């Protein structure tokens, strides 16, 4: 199956700093990628949709100025958590679909963010 | 709004038995439903997709059923193995946009 690579797999940062997470589709092109967040013992919640060459769309309640998304190419989307606070500590996961194959989504391995 | 419910209680079964997981949804008529496996600290891995016009789908030891009248999907693992221990998520696609709504997942523990 298709591969989505996410980097880093974990990061610890100080409160007030920014952290960038990368998501790459390795063997297919993705005009759209998705960013999810998962808190302990909870399911994945969609945060935003990353659109290549245009602005990201955010789910209700997600601050666009805090979670900056850039989708500069057909294989790379980045999520930057700005001015991170301890409550932003979570598991962030990206996904992508092969634009020619509707249905199944391919997920990155996730990034564990801890803000201290 | 669309809602998906899975049995949040962990399912413990003996190796070799069949595990059956349930996914119910409301306020939606999906064109298809998906099942994923998630191991601790990892992203979900796609298992099966079943379309609204399919009653049942199989892949090796996995079987999924889809009842659009009951708004329910059942996920079966036959001849379960300890390696099948994981959290299983069902997901619906919002309007075939790729935006997935996930159930809370059911954790399966297969004991040797």
mmCIF file with all atom_site columns, C-alpha atoms in Angstrom:
data_model
loop_
_atom_site.group_PDB
_atom_site.id
_atom_site.type_symbol
_atom_site.label_atom_id
_atom_site.label_alt_id
_atom_site.label_comp_id
_atom_site.label_asym_id
_atom_site.label_entity_id
_atom_site.label_seq_id
_atom_site.pdbx_PDB_ins_code
_atom_site.Cartn_x
_atom_site.Cartn_y
_atom_site.Cartn_z
_atom_site.occupancy
_atom_site.B_iso_or_equiv
_atom_site.pdbx_formal_charge
_atom_site.auth_seq_id
_atom_site.auth_comp_id
_atom_site.auth_asym_id
_atom_site.auth_atom_id
_atom_site.pdbx_PDB_model_num
ATOM 1   C CA . UNK A 1 1   ? 0.000   0.000   0.000  1.00 0.00 ? 1   UNK A CA 1
ATOM 2   C CA . UNK A 1 2   ? 0.885   3.668   -0.223 1.00 0.00 ? 2   UNK A CA 1
ATOM 3   C CA . UNK A 1 3   ? 3.223   5.134   2.373  1.00 0.00 ? 3   UNK A CA 1
ATOM 4   C CA . UNK A 1 4   ? 2.838   8.326   4.353  1.00 0.00 ? 4   UNK A CA 1
ATOM 5   C CA . UNK A 1 5   ? 5.841   9.406   6.368  1.00 0.00 ? 5   UNK A CA 1
ATOM 6   C CA . UNK A 1 6   ? 5.553   11.757  9.333  1.00 0.00 ? 6   UNK A CA 1
ATOM 7   C CA . UNK A 1 7   ? 8.435   13.465  11.093 1.00 0.00 ? 7   UNK A CA 1
ATOM 8   C CA . UNK A 1 8   ? 9.377   13.756  13.893 1.00 0.00 ? 8   UNK A CA 1
ATOM 9   C CA . UNK A 1 9   ? 7.834   10.795  15.693 1.00 0.00 ? 9   UNK A CA 1
ATOM 10  C CA . UNK A 1 10  ? 8.137   12.608  19.002 1.00 0.00 ? 10  UNK A CA 1
ATOM 11  C CA . UNK A 1 11  ? 9.128   16.053  20.193 1.00 0.00 ? 11  UNK A CA 1
ATOM 12  C CA . UNK A 1 12  ? 9.420   17.834  23.519 1.00 0.00 ? 12  UNK A CA 1
ATOM 13  C CA . UNK A 1 13  ? 9.318   21.601  23.499 1.00 0.00 ? 13  UNK A CA 1
ATOM 14  C CA . UNK A 1 14  ? 9.140   24.430  25.961 1.00 0.00 ? 14  UNK A CA 1
ATOM 15  C CA . UNK A 1 15  ? 5.946   26.353  26.507 1.00 0.00 ? 15  UNK A CA 1
ATOM 16  C CA . UNK A 1 16  ? 5.746   29.352  24.172 1.00 0.00 ? 16  UNK A CA 1
ATOM 17  C CA . UNK A 1 17  ? 7.874   27.882  21.407 1.00 0.00 ? 17  UNK A CA 1
ATOM 18  C CA . UNK A 1 18  ? 6.737   26.614  18.013 1.00 0.00 ? 18  UNK A CA 1
ATOM 19  C CA . UNK A 1 19  ? 6.999   23.110  16.614 1.00 0.00 ? 19  UNK A CA 1
ATOM 20  C CA . UNK A 1 20  ? 6.797   21.999  12.992 1.00 0.00 ? 20  UNK A CA 1
ATOM 21  C CA . UNK A 1 21  ? 5.582   18.541  11.966 1.00 0.00 ? 21  UNK A CA 1
ATOM 22  C CA . UNK A 1 22  ? 6.073   17.229  8.433  1.00 0.00 ? 22  UNK A CA 1
ATOM 23  C CA . UNK A 1 23  ? 3.884   14.813  6.512  1.00 0.00 ? 23  UNK A CA 1
ATOM 24  C CA . UNK A 1 24  ? 5.040   13.319  3.226  1.00 0.00 ? 24  UNK A CA 1
ATOM 25  C CA . UNK A 1 25  ? 3.362   10.991  0.761  1.00 0.00 ? 25  UNK A CA 1
ATOM 26  C CA . UNK A 1 26  ? 6.236   8.861   -0.485 1.00 0.00 ? 26  UNK A CA 1
ATOM 27  C CA . UNK A 1 27  ? 4.876   7.051   -3.515 1.00 0.00 ? 27  UNK A CA 1
ATOM 28  C CA . UNK A 1 28  ? 1.802   8.963   -4.592 1.00 0.00 ? 28  UNK A CA 1
ATOM 29  C CA . UNK A 1 29  ? 0.626   12.515  -5.028 1.00 0.00 ? 29  UNK A CA 1
ATOM 30  C CA . UNK A 1 30  ? -1.847  13.971  -2.590 1.00 0.00 ? 30  UNK A CA 1
ATOM 31  C CA . UNK A 1 31  ? -3.644  17.196  -3.424 1.00 0.00 ? 31  UNK A CA 1
ATOM 32  C CA . UNK A 1 32  ? -5.316  16.917  -0.046 1.00 0.00 ? 32  UNK A CA 1
ATOM 33  C CA . UNK A 1 33  ? -3.927  15.824  3.290  1.00 0.00 ? 33  UNK A CA 1
ATOM 34  C CA . UNK A 1 34  ? -5.608  15.724  6.666  1.00 0.00 ? 34  UNK A CA 1
ATOM 35  C CA . UNK A 1 35  ? -4.399  16.489  10.174 1.00 0.00 ? 35  UNK A CA 1
ATOM 36  C CA . UNK A 1 36  ? -5.877  14.731  13.185 1.00 0.00 ? 36  UNK A CA 1
ATOM 37  C CA . UNK A 1 37  ? -5.282  14.993  16.906 1.00 0.00 ? 37  UNK A CA 1
ATOM 38  C CA . UNK A 1 38  ? -5.697  12.199  19.421 1.00 0.00 ? 38  UNK A CA 1
ATOM 39  C CA . UNK A 1 39  ? -5.749  12.646  23.172 1.00 0.00 ? 39  UNK A CA 1
ATOM 40  C CA . UNK A 1 40  ? -5.086  9.665   25.470 1.00 0.00 ? 40  UNK A CA 1
ATOM 41  C CA . UNK A 1 41  ? -7.856  7.079   25.485 1.00 0.00 ? 41  UNK A CA 1
ATOM 42  C CA . UNK A 1 42  ? -9.778  9.039   22.865 1.00 0.00 ? 42  UNK A CA 1
ATOM 43  C CA . UNK A 1 43  ? -10.302 8.649   19.162 1.00 0.00 ? 43  UNK A CA 1
ATOM 44  C CA . UNK A 1 44  ? -8.865  10.689  16.338 1.00 0.00 ? 44  UNK A CA 1
ATOM 45  C CA . UNK A 1 45  ? -10.446 14.081  15.776 1.00 0.00 ? 45  UNK A CA 1
ATOM 46  C CA . UNK A 1 46  ? -10.022 15.895  12.488 1.00 0.00 ? 46  UNK A CA 1
ATOM 47  C CA . UNK A 1 47  ? -8.358  19.270  12.928 1.00 0.00 ? 47  UNK A CA 1
ATOM 48  C CA . UNK A 1 48  ? -7.937  20.556  9.402  1.00 0.00 ? 48  UNK A CA 1
ATOM 49  C CA . UNK A 1 49  ? -7.736  19.746  5.723  1.00 0.00 ? 49  UNK A CA 1
ATOM 50  C CA . UNK A 1 50  ? -4.568  20.728  3.940  1.00 0.00 ? 50  UNK A CA 1
ATOM 51  C CA . UNK A 1 51  ? -5.019  21.707  0.290  1.00 0.00 ? 51  UNK A CA 1
ATOM 52  C CA . UNK A 1 52  ? -2.089  21.881  -2.095 1.00 0.00 ? 52  UNK A CA 1
ATOM 53  C CA . UNK A 1 53  ? -1.661  25.397  -3.405 1.00 0.00 ? 53  UNK A CA 1
ATOM 54  C CA . UNK A 1 54  ? -4.457  26.939  -1.382 1.00 0.00 ? 54  UNK A CA 1
ATOM 55  C CA . UNK A 1 55  ? -5.486  27.689  2.176  1.00 0.00 ? 55  UNK A CA 1
ATOM 56  C CA . UNK A 1 56  ? -6.215  24.969  4.646  1.00 0.00 ? 56  UNK A CA 1
ATOM 57  C CA . UNK A 1 57  ? -9.727  24.540  5.973  1.00 0.00 ? 57  UNK A CA 1
ATOM 58  C CA . UNK A 1 58  ? -10.159 24.107  9.714  1.00 0.00 ? 58  UNK A CA 1
ATOM 59  C CA . UNK A 1 59  ? -12.738 22.237  11.725 1.00 0.00 ? 59  UNK A CA 1
ATOM 60  C CA . UNK A 1 60  ? -14.926 24.118  14.130 1.00 0.00 ? 60  UNK A CA 1
ATOM 61  C CA . UNK A 1 61  ? -13.097 25.039  17.303 1.00 0.00 ? 61  UNK A CA 1
ATOM 62  C CA . UNK A 1 62  ? -9.598  24.686  15.842 1.00 0.00 ? 62  UNK A CA 1
ATOM 63  C CA . UNK A 1 63  ? -7.620  27.933  15.868 1.00 0.00 ? 63  UNK A CA 1
ATOM 64  C CA . UNK A 1 64  ? -6.105  28.541  12.462 1.00 0.00 ? 64  UNK A CA 1
ATOM 65  C CA . UNK A 1 65  ? -3.582  31.041  13.820 1.00 0.00 ? 65  UNK A CA 1
ATOM 66  C CA . UNK A 1 66  ? -2.312  28.518  16.314 1.00 0.00 ? 66  UNK A CA 1
ATOM 67  C CA . UNK A 1 67  ? -2.106  25.537  13.998 1.00 0.00 ? 67  UNK A CA 1
ATOM 68  C CA . UNK A 1 68  ? -0.499  26.781  10.806 1.00 0.00 ? 68  UNK A CA 1
ATOM 69  C CA . UNK A 1 69  ? -0.731  24.457  7.824  1.00 0.00 ? 69  UNK A CA 1
ATOM 70  C CA . UNK A 1 70  ? 1.283   24.693  4.638  1.00 0.00 ? 70  UNK A CA 1
ATOM 71  C CA . UNK A 1 71  ? 0.874   22.360  1.652  1.00 0.00 ? 71  UNK A CA 1
ATOM 72  C CA . UNK A 1 72  ? 3.548   23.583  -0.709 1.00 0.00 ? 72  UNK A CA 1
ATOM 73  C CA . UNK A 1 73  ? 3.803   20.520  -2.946 1.00 0.00 ? 73  UNK A CA 1
ATOM 74  C CA . UNK A 1 74  ? 1.818   17.445  -3.929 1.00 0.00 ? 74  UNK A CA 1
ATOM 75  C CA . UNK A 1 75  ? 3.800   15.320  -1.494 1.00 0.00 ? 75  UNK A CA 1
ATOM 76  C CA . UNK A 1 76  ? 4.383   17.532  1.552  1.00 0.00 ? 76  UNK A CA 1
ATOM 77  C CA . UNK A 1 77  ? 2.178   19.165  4.153  1.00 0.00 ? 77  UNK A CA 1
ATOM 78  C CA . UNK A 1 78  ? 3.433   20.760  7.363  1.00 0.00 ? 78  UNK A CA 1
ATOM 79  C CA . UNK A 1 79  ? 1.661   21.567  10.606 1.00 0.00 ? 79  UNK A CA 1
ATOM 80  C CA . UNK A 1 80  ? 3.216   24.187  12.868 1.00 0.00 ? 80  UNK A CA 1
ATOM 81  C CA . UNK A 1 81  ? 1.971   24.451  16.423 1.00 0.00 ? 81  UNK A CA 1
ATOM 82  C CA . UNK A 1 82  ? 2.695   28.036  17.363 1.00 0.00 ? 82  UNK A CA 1
ATOM 83  C CA . UNK A 1 83  ? 3.209   29.327  20.906 1.00 0.00 ? 83  UNK A CA 1
ATOM 84  C CA . UNK A 1 84  ? 2.685   25.838  22.247 1.00 0.00 ? 84  UNK A CA 1
ATOM 85  C CA . UNK A 1 85  ? 1.165   25.313  25.675 1.00 0.00 ? 85  UNK A CA 1
ATOM 86  C CA . UNK A 1 86  ? 0.942   22.179  27.802 1.00 0.00 ? 86  UNK A CA 1
ATOM 87  C CA . UNK A 1 87  ? -2.690  21.659  26.734 1.00 0.00 ? 87  UNK A CA 1
ATOM 88  C CA . UNK A 1 88  ? -1.433  21.256  23.147 1.00 0.00 ? 88  UNK A CA 1
ATOM 89  C CA . UNK A 1 89  ? 0.383   18.095  24.216 1.00 0.00 ? 89  UNK A CA 1
ATOM 90  C CA . UNK A 1 90  ? -1.176  15.344  22.147 1.00 0.00 ? 90  UNK A CA 1
ATOM 91  C CA . UNK A 1 91  ? -0.632  12.790  19.401 1.00 0.00 ? 91  UNK A CA 1
ATOM 92  C CA . UNK A 1 92  ? -0.815  14.455  15.981 1.00 0.00 ? 92  UNK A CA 1
ATOM 93  C CA . UNK A 1 93  ? -1.420  12.259  12.931 1.00 0.00 ? 93  UNK A CA 1
ATOM 94  C CA . UNK A 1 94  ? -1.604  13.129  9.246  1.00 0.00 ? 94  UNK A CA 1
ATOM 95  C CA . UNK A 1 95  ? -3.270  11.185  6.478  1.00 0.00 ? 95  UNK A CA 1
ATOM 96  C CA . UNK A 1 96  ? -3.571  11.303  2.721  1.00 0.00 ? 96  UNK A CA 1
ATOM 97  C CA . UNK A 1 97  ? -5.509  9.585   -0.010 1.00 0.00 ? 97  UNK A CA 1
ATOM 98  C CA . UNK A 1 98  ? -4.274  8.676   -3.424 1.00 0.00 ? 98  UNK A CA 1
ATOM 99  C CA . UNK A 1 99  ? -6.268  11.083  -5.555 1.00 0.00 ? 99  UNK A CA 1
ATOM 100 C CA . UNK A 1 100 ? -6.961  8.305   -8.042 1.00 0.00 ? 100 UNK A CA 1
ATOM 101 C CA . UNK A 1 101 ? -8.211  5.837   -5.483 1.00 0.00 ? 101 UNK A CA 1
ATOM 102 C CA . UNK A 1 102 ? -11.128 6.999   -3.397 1.00 0.00 ? 102 UNK A CA 1
ATOM 103 C CA . UNK A 1 103 ? -11.732 5.350   -0.078 1.00 0.00 ? 103 UNK A CA 1
ATOM 104 C CA . UNK A 1 104 ? -8.920  4.154   2.092  1.00 0.00 ? 104 UNK A CA 1
ATOM 105 C CA . UNK A 1 105 ? -6.686  6.674   3.784  1.00 0.00 ? 105 UNK A CA 1
ATOM 106 C CA . UNK A 1 106 ? -3.027  6.199   4.541  1.00 0.00 ? 106 UNK A CA 1
ATOM 107 C CA . UNK A 1 107 ? -1.794  7.504   7.856  1.00 0.00 ? 107 UNK A CA 1
ATOM 108 C CA . UNK A 1 108 ? 1.577   8.656   9.053  1.00 0.00 ? 108 UNK A CA 1
ATOM 109 C CA . UNK A 1 109 ? 3.073   7.070   12.120 1.00 0.00 ? 109 UNK A CA 1
ATOM 110 C CA . UNK A 1 110 ? 2.071   10.049  14.256 1.00 0.00 ? 110 UNK A CA 1
ATOM 111 C CA . UNK A 1 111 ? 3.960   12.659  16.275 1.00 0.00 ? 111 UNK A CA 1
ATOM 112 C CA . UNK A 1 112 ? 3.858   12.690  20.048 1.00 0.00 ? 112 UNK A CA 1
ATOM 113 C CA . UNK A 1 113 ? 4.119   16.326  21.149 1.00 0.00 ? 113 UNK A CA 1
ATOM 114 C CA . UNK A 1 114 ? 4.894   17.108  24.769 1.00 0.00 ? 114 UNK A CA 1
ATOM 115 C CA . UNK A 1 115 ? 4.954   20.735  25.845 1.00 0.00 ? 115 UNK A CA 1
ATOM 116 C CA . UNK A 1 116 ? 6.693   21.393  29.153 1.00 0.00 ? 116 UNK A CA 1
ATOM 117 C CA . UNK B 2 1   ? -24.413 15.749  13.514 1.00 0.00 ? 1   UNK B CA 1
ATOM 118 C CA . UNK B 2 2   ? -22.984 12.409  12.477 1.00 0.00 ? 2   UNK B CA 1
ATOM 119 C CA . UNK B 2 3   ? -22.124 10.107  15.317 1.00 0.00 ? 3   UNK B CA 1
ATOM 120 C CA . UNK B 2 4   ? -20.300 6.787   15.446 1.00 0.00 ? 4   UNK B CA 1
ATOM 121 C CA . UNK B 2 5   ? -20.320 4.500   18.433 1.00 0.00 ? 5   UNK B CA 1
ATOM 122 C CA . UNK B 2 6   ? -18.189 1.509   19.187 1.00 0.00 ? 6   UNK B CA 1
ATOM 123 C CA . UNK B 2 7   ? -18.169 -0.581  22.298 1.00 0.00 ? 7   UNK B CA 1
ATOM 124 C CA . UNK B 2 8   ? -15.666 1.273   24.435 1.00 0.00 ? 8   UNK B CA 1
ATOM 125 C CA . UNK B 2 9   ? -15.161 -1.660  26.750 1.00 0.00 ? 9   UNK B CA 1
ATOM 126 C CA . UNK B 2 10  ? -12.161 -3.820  26.003 1.00 0.00 ? 10  UNK B CA 1
ATOM 127 C CA . UNK B 2 11  ? -12.848 -7.178  24.431 1.00 0.00 ? 11  UNK B CA 1
ATOM 128 C CA . UNK B 2 12  ? -10.879 -10.096 25.887 1.00 0.00 ? 12  UNK B CA 1
ATOM 129 C CA . UNK B 2 13  ? -10.970 -13.417 24.083 1.00 0.00 ? 13  UNK B CA 1
ATOM 130 C CA . UNK B 2 14  ? -9.030  -16.630 23.952 1.00 0.00 ? 14  UNK B CA 1
ATOM 131 C CA . UNK B 2 15  ? -6.680  -17.399 21.098 1.00 0.00 ? 15  UNK B CA 1
ATOM 132 C CA . UNK B 2 16  ? -8.422  -19.275 18.302 1.00 0.00 ? 16  UNK B CA 1
ATOM 133 C CA . UNK B 2 17  ? -11.857 -17.798 18.991 1.00 0.00 ? 17  UNK B CA 1
ATOM 134 C CA . UNK B 2 18  ? -13.708 -15.332 16.799 1.00 0.00 ? 18  UNK B CA 1
ATOM 135 C CA . UNK B 2 19  ? -13.715 -11.693 17.859 1.00 0.00 ? 19  UNK B CA 1
ATOM 136 C CA . UNK B 2 20  ? -16.741 -9.609  16.893 1.00 0.00 ? 20  UNK B CA 1
ATOM 137 C CA . UNK B 2 21  ? -16.669 -5.827  17.144 1.00 0.00 ? 21  UNK B CA 1
ATOM 138 C CA . UNK B 2 22  ? -19.644 -3.535  16.604 1.00 0.00 ? 22  UNK B CA 1
ATOM 139 C CA . UNK B 2 23  ? -19.921 -0.099  15.028 1.00 0.00 ? 23  UNK B CA 1
ATOM 140 C CA . UNK B 2 24  ? -23.180 1.856   15.047 1.00 0.00 ? 24  UNK B CA 1
ATOM 141 C CA . UNK B 2 25  ? -23.763 5.206   13.416 1.00 0.00 ? 25  UNK B CA 1
ATOM 142 C CA . UNK B 2 26  ? -26.513 7.817   13.363 1.00 0.00 ? 26  UNK B CA 1
ATOM 143 C CA . UNK B 2 27  ? -27.574 10.834  11.324 1.00 0.00 ? 27  UNK B CA 1
ATOM 144 C CA . UNK B 2 28  ? -25.773 9.702   8.238  1.00 0.00 ? 28  UNK B CA 1
ATOM 145 C CA . UNK B 2 29  ? -26.109 7.556   5.141  1.00 0.00 ? 29  UNK B CA 1
ATOM 146 C CA . UNK B 2 30  ? -22.537 6.744   4.178  1.00 0.00 ? 30  UNK B CA 1
ATOM 147 C CA . UNK B 2 31  ? -21.524 5.495   0.782  1.00 0.00 ? 31  UNK B CA 1
ATOM 148 C CA . UNK B 2 32  ? -18.963 3.295   2.528  1.00 0.00 ? 32  UNK B CA 1
ATOM 149 C CA . UNK B 2 33  ? -17.524 2.467   5.922  1.00 0.00 ? 33  UNK B CA 1
ATOM 150 C CA . UNK B 2 34  ? -13.935 1.647   6.848  1.00 0.00 ? 34  UNK B CA 1
ATOM 151 C CA . UNK B 2 35  ? -12.148 -0.288  9.546  1.00 0.00 ? 35  UNK B CA 1
ATOM 152 C CA . UNK B 2 36  ? -8.665  0.510   10.812 1.00 0.00 ? 36  UNK B CA 1
ATOM 153 C CA . UNK B 2 37  ? -6.260  -1.047  13.260 1.00 0.00 ? 37  UNK B CA 1
ATOM 154 C CA . UNK B 2 38  ? -4.263  1.125   15.640 1.00 0.00 ? 38  UNK B CA 1
ATOM 155 C CA . UNK B 2 39  ? -1.398  -0.062  17.802 1.00 0.00 ? 39  UNK B CA 1
ATOM 156 C CA . UNK B 2 40  ? -0.255  2.017   20.816 1.00 0.00 ? 40  UNK B CA 1
ATOM 157 C CA . UNK B 2 41  ? 1.697   5.099   19.765 1.00 0.00 ? 41  UNK B CA 1
ATOM 158 C CA . UNK B 2 42  ? 1.153   4.461   16.067 1.00 0.00 ? 42  UNK B CA 1
ATOM 159 C CA . UNK B 2 43  ? -1.074  5.816   13.334 1.00 0.00 ? 43  UNK B CA 1
ATOM 160 C CA . UNK B 2 44  ? -4.081  3.796   12.117 1.00 0.00 ? 44  UNK B CA 1
ATOM 161 C CA . UNK B 2 45  ? -3.600  1.165   9.446  1.00 0.00 ? 45  UNK B CA 1
ATOM 162 C CA . UNK B 2 46  ? -6.337  0.531   6.903  1.00 0.00 ? 46  UNK B CA 1
ATOM 163 C CA . UNK B 2 47  ? -7.938  -2.907  7.006  1.00 0.00 ? 47  UNK B CA 1
ATOM 164 C CA . UNK B 2 48  ? -11.157 -3.043  5.026  1.00 0.00 ? 48  UNK B CA 1
ATOM 165 C CA . UNK B 2 49  ? -13.652 -0.827  3.235  1.00 0.00 ? 49  UNK B CA 1
ATOM 166 C CA . UNK B 2 50  ? -17.243 -1.888  2.611  1.00 0.00 ? 50  UNK B CA 1
ATOM 167 C CA . UNK B 2 51  ? -19.635 -0.039  0.337  1.00 0.00 ? 51  UNK B CA 1
ATOM 168 C CA . UNK B 2 52  ? -23.326 0.586   0.948  1.00 0.00 ? 52  UNK B CA 1
ATOM 169 C CA . UNK B 2 53  ? -24.347 -1.931  -1.720 1.00 0.00 ? 53  UNK B CA 1
ATOM 170 C CA . UNK B 2 54  ? -22.159 -4.669  -0.189 1.00 0.00 ? 54  UNK B CA 1
ATOM 171 C CA . UNK B 2 55  ? -23.514 -6.848  2.584  1.00 0.00 ? 55  UNK B CA 1
ATOM 172 C CA . UNK B 2 56  ? -20.253 -8.523  3.438  1.00 0.00 ? 56  UNK B CA 1
ATOM 173 C CA . UNK B 2 57  ? -16.574 -8.320  2.650  1.00 0.00 ? 57  UNK B CA 1
ATOM 174 C CA . UNK B 2 58  ? -13.724 -10.659 3.509  1.00 0.00 ? 58  UNK B CA 1
ATOM 175 C CA . UNK B 2 59  ? -9.965  -10.433 3.631  1.00 0.00 ? 59  UNK B CA 1
ATOM 176 C CA . UNK B 2 60  ? -8.074  -13.441 4.937  1.00 0.00 ? 60  UNK B CA 1
ATOM 177 C CA . UNK B 2 61  ? -9.274  -13.894 8.566  1.00 0.00 ? 61  UNK B CA 1
ATOM 178 C CA . UNK B 2 62  ? -11.219 -10.629 8.548  1.00 0.00 ? 62  UNK B CA 1
ATOM 179 C CA . UNK B 2 63  ? -14.881 -10.204 7.703  1.00 0.00 ? 63  UNK B CA 1
ATOM 180 C CA . UNK B 2 64  ? -16.965 -7.047  7.710  1.00 0.00 ? 64  UNK B CA 1
ATOM 181 C CA . UNK B 2 65  ? -20.721 -6.744  7.358  1.00 0.00 ? 65  UNK B CA 1
ATOM 182 C CA . UNK B 2 66  ? -22.692 -3.586  6.651  1.00 0.00 ? 66  UNK B CA 1
ATOM 183 C CA . UNK B 2 67  ? -26.398 -3.210  7.417  1.00 0.00 ? 67  UNK B CA 1
ATOM 184 C CA . UNK B 2 68  ? -27.578 0.188   6.197  1.00 0.00 ? 68  UNK B CA 1
ATOM 185 C CA . UNK B 2 69  ? -31.054 -0.405  7.640  1.00 0.00 ? 69  UNK B CA 1
ATOM 186 C CA . UNK B 2 70  ? -29.733 -1.007  11.134 1.00 0.00 ? 70  UNK B CA 1
ATOM 187 C CA . UNK B 2 71  ? -26.946 1.538   10.545 1.00 0.00 ? 71  UNK B CA 1
ATOM 188 C CA . UNK B 2 72  ? -24.460 -0.974  11.838 1.00 0.00 ? 72  UNK B CA 1
ATOM 189 C CA . UNK B 2 73  ? -21.261 -2.682  10.808 1.00 0.00 ? 73  UNK B CA 1
ATOM 190 C CA . UNK B 2 74  ? -19.803 -5.788  12.391 1.00 0.00 ? 74  UNK B CA 1
ATOM 191 C CA . UNK B 2 75  ? -16.111 -6.633  12.212 1.00 0.00 ? 75  UNK B CA 1
ATOM 192 C CA . UNK B 2 76  ? -15.040 -10.233 12.746 1.00 0.00 ? 76  UNK B CA 1
ATOM 193 C CA . UNK B 2 77  ? -11.600 -11.736 13.238 1.00 0.00 ? 77  UNK B CA 1
ATOM 194 C CA . UNK B 2 78  ? -11.668 -15.513 12.980 1.00 0.00 ? 78  UNK B CA 1
ATOM 195 C CA . UNK B 2 79  ? -9.044  -17.803 14.502 1.00 0.00 ? 79  UNK B CA 1
ATOM 196 C CA . UNK B 2 80  ? -7.770  -14.870 16.525 1.00 0.00 ? 80  UNK B CA 1
ATOM 197 C CA . UNK B 2 81  ? -4.123  -14.662 17.512 1.00 0.00 ? 81  UNK B CA 1
ATOM 198 C CA . UNK B 2 82  ? -2.307  -12.671 20.215 1.00 0.00 ? 82  UNK B CA 1
ATOM 199 C CA . UNK B 2 83  ? -0.828  -10.559 17.391 1.00 0.00 ? 83  UNK B CA 1
ATOM 200 C CA . UNK B 2 84  ? -4.366  -9.366  16.650 1.00 0.00 ? 84  UNK B CA 1
ATOM 201 C CA . UNK B 2 85  ? -4.387  -7.501  19.967 1.00 0.00 ? 85  UNK B CA 1
ATOM 202 C CA . UNK B 2 86  ? -4.861  -3.815  19.147 1.00 0.00 ? 86  UNK B CA 1
ATOM 203 C CA . UNK B 2 87  ? -7.488  -1.085  19.014 1.00 0.00 ? 87  UNK B CA 1
ATOM 204 C CA . UNK B 2 88  ? -9.883  -1.304  16.088 1.00 0.00 ? 88  UNK B CA 1
ATOM 205 C CA . UNK B 2 89  ? -11.518 1.832   14.741 1.00 0.00 ? 89  UNK B CA 1
ATOM 206 C CA . UNK B 2 90  ? -14.448 2.215   12.410 1.00 0.00 ? 90  UNK B CA 1
ATOM 207 C CA . UNK B 2 91  ? -14.674 5.350   10.329 1.00 0.00 ? 91  UNK B CA 1
ATOM 208 C CA . UNK B 2 92  ? -17.093 7.145   8.046  1.00 0.00 ? 92  UNK B CA 1
ATOM 209 C CA . UNK B 2 93  ? -16.128 9.537   5.297  1.00 0.00 ? 93  UNK B CA 1
ATOM 210 C CA . UNK B 2 94  ? -18.002 12.833  5.397  1.00 0.00 ? 94  UNK B CA 1
ATOM 211 C CA . UNK B 2 95  ? -19.496 13.130  1.951  1.00 0.00 ? 95  UNK B CA 1
ATOM 212 C CA . UNK B 2 96  ? -16.614 11.266  0.303  1.00 0.00 ? 96  UNK B CA 1
ATOM 213 C CA . UNK B 2 97  ? -14.335 14.206  1.050  1.00 0.00 ? 97  UNK B CA 1
ATOM 214 C CA . UNK B 2 98  ? -11.668 12.144  2.758  1.00 0.00 ? 98  UNK B CA 1
ATOM 215 C CA . UNK B 2 99  ? -12.568 13.747  6.088  1.00 0.00 ? 99  UNK B CA 1
ATOM 216 C CA . UNK B 2 100 ? -12.997 10.782  8.389  1.00 0.00 ? 100 UNK B CA 1
ATOM 217 C CA . UNK B 2 101 ? -15.147 10.581  11.476 1.00 0.00 ? 101 UNK B CA 1
ATOM 218 C CA . UNK B 2 102 ? -13.868 7.887   13.803 1.00 0.00 ? 102 UNK B CA 1
ATOM 219 C CA . UNK B 2 103 ? -15.528 5.853   16.480 1.00 0.00 ? 103 UNK B CA 1
ATOM 220 C CA . UNK B 2 104 ? -13.786 5.756   19.832 1.00 0.00 ? 104 UNK B CA 1
ATOM 221 C CA . UNK B 2 105 ? -12.342 2.341   19.066 1.00 0.00 ? 105 UNK B CA 1
ATOM 222 C CA . UNK B 2 106 ? -12.574 -1.054  20.715 1.00 0.00 ? 106 UNK B CA 1
ATOM 223 C CA . UNK B 2 107 ? -9.463  -2.552  22.254 1.00 0.00 ? 107 UNK B CA 1
ATOM 224 C CA . UNK B 2 108 ? -9.109  -6.251  21.589 1.00 0.00 ? 108 UNK B CA 1
ATOM 225 C CA . UNK B 2 109 ? -6.913  -8.439  23.775 1.00 0.00 ? 109 UNK B CA 1
ATOM 226 C CA . UNK B 2 110 ? -6.306  -11.989 22.571 1.00 0.00 ? 110 UNK B CA 1
ATOM 227 C CA . UNK B 2 111 ? -4.921  -14.234 25.276 1.00 0.00 ? 111 UNK B CA 1
ATOM 228 C CA . UNK B 2 112 ? -2.754  -17.232 24.380 1.00 0.00 ? 112 UNK B CA 1
#
